[in-house]
Short mmCIF file of C-alpha atoms in Angstrom, two decimals:
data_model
loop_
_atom_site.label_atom_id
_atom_site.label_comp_id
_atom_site.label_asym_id
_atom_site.label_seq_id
_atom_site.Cartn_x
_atom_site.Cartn_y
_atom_site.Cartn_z
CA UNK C 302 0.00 0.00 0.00
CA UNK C 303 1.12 3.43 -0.61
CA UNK C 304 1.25 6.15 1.63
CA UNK C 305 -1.81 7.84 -0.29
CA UNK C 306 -3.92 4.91 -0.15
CA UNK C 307 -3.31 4.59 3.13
CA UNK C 308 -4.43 8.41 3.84
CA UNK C 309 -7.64 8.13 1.91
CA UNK C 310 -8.82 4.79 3.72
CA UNK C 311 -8.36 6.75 6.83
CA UNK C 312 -10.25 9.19 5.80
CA UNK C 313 -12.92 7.32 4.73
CA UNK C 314 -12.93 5.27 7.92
CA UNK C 315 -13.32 8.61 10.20
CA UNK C 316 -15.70 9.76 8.04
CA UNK C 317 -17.93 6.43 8.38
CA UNK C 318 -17.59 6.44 12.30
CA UNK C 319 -18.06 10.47 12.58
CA UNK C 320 -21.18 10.14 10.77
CA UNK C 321 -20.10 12.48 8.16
CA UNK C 322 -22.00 12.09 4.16
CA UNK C 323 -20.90 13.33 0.98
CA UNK C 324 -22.30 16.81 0.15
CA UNK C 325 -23.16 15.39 -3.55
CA UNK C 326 -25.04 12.17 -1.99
CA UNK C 327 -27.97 11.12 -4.35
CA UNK C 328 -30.62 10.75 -1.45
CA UNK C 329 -31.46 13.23 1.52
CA UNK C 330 -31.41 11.98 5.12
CA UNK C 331 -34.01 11.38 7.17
CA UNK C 332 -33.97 14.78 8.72
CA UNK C 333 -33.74 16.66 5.69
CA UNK C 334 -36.82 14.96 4.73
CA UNK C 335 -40.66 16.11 5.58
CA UNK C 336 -43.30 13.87 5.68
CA UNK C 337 -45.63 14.06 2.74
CA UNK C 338 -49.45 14.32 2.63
CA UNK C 339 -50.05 11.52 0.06
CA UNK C 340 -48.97 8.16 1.94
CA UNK C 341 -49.27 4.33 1.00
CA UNK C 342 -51.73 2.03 3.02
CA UNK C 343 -48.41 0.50 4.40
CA UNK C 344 -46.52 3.88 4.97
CA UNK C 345 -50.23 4.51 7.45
CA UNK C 346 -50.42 1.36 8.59
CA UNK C 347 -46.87 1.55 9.92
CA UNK C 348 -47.45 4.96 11.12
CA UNK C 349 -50.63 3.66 13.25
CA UNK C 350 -48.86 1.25 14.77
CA UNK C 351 -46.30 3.26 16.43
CA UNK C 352 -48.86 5.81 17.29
CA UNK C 353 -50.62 2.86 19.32
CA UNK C 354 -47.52 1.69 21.16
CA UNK C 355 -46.85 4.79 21.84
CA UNK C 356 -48.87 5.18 25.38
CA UNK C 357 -48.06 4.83 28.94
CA UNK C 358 -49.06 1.99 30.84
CA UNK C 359 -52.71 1.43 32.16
CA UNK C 360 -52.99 2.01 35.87
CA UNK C 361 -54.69 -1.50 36.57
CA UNK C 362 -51.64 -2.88 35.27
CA UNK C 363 -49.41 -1.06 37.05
CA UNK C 364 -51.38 -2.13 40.11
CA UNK C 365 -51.45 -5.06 39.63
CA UNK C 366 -50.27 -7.71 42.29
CA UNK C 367 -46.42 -9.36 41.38
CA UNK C 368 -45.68 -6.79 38.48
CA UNK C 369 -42.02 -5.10 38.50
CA UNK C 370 -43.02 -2.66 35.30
CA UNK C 371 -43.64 0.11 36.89
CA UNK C 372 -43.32 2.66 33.07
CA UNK C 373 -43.38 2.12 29.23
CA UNK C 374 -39.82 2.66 28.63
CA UNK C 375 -40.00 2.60 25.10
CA UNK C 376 -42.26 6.17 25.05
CA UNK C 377 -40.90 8.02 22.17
CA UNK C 378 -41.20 11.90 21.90
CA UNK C 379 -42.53 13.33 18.72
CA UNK C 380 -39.68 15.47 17.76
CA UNK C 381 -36.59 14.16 19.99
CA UNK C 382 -37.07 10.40 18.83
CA UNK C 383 -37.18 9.39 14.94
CA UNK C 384 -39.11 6.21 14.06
CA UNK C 385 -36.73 5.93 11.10
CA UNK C 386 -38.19 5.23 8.03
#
């Protein structure tokens, strides 16, 4: 290996693991993106789904006799947590 191979594999390398893209990259991330108004059935469906999960816990539940779940730890904030699609 030359010493300029060498240099551009490191670069590439930190670039992977400091999350960096290319400026000229043919498709936008996913916070550059807005969610449309036209959707597919799937694209809804999905987006149901995570609305109904969600929700805290009910309060019978949490009353419930023997349970140690006392919270929904997988409650996801509208703006601070990204589903990801």
């Amino acid at each position: 290996f030359g010493s300029s191979h060498f240099g551009s594999r490191l670069r590439h390398t930190l670039r992977c693991k400091l999350g960096h893209r290319r400026s000229d990259s043919p498709r936008p991330s996913t916070f550059d993106r807005a969610m449309g108004a036209v959707k597919t059935f799937m694209l809804k469906k999905h987006l149901a789904k995570k609305l109904n999960q969600n929700r805290p816990l009910p309060q019978w539940f949490r009353m419930k006799t023997g349970t140690k779940i006392r919270y929904n730890k997988f409650r996801r904030h509208w703006r601070r947590g990204k589903i990801g699609l």
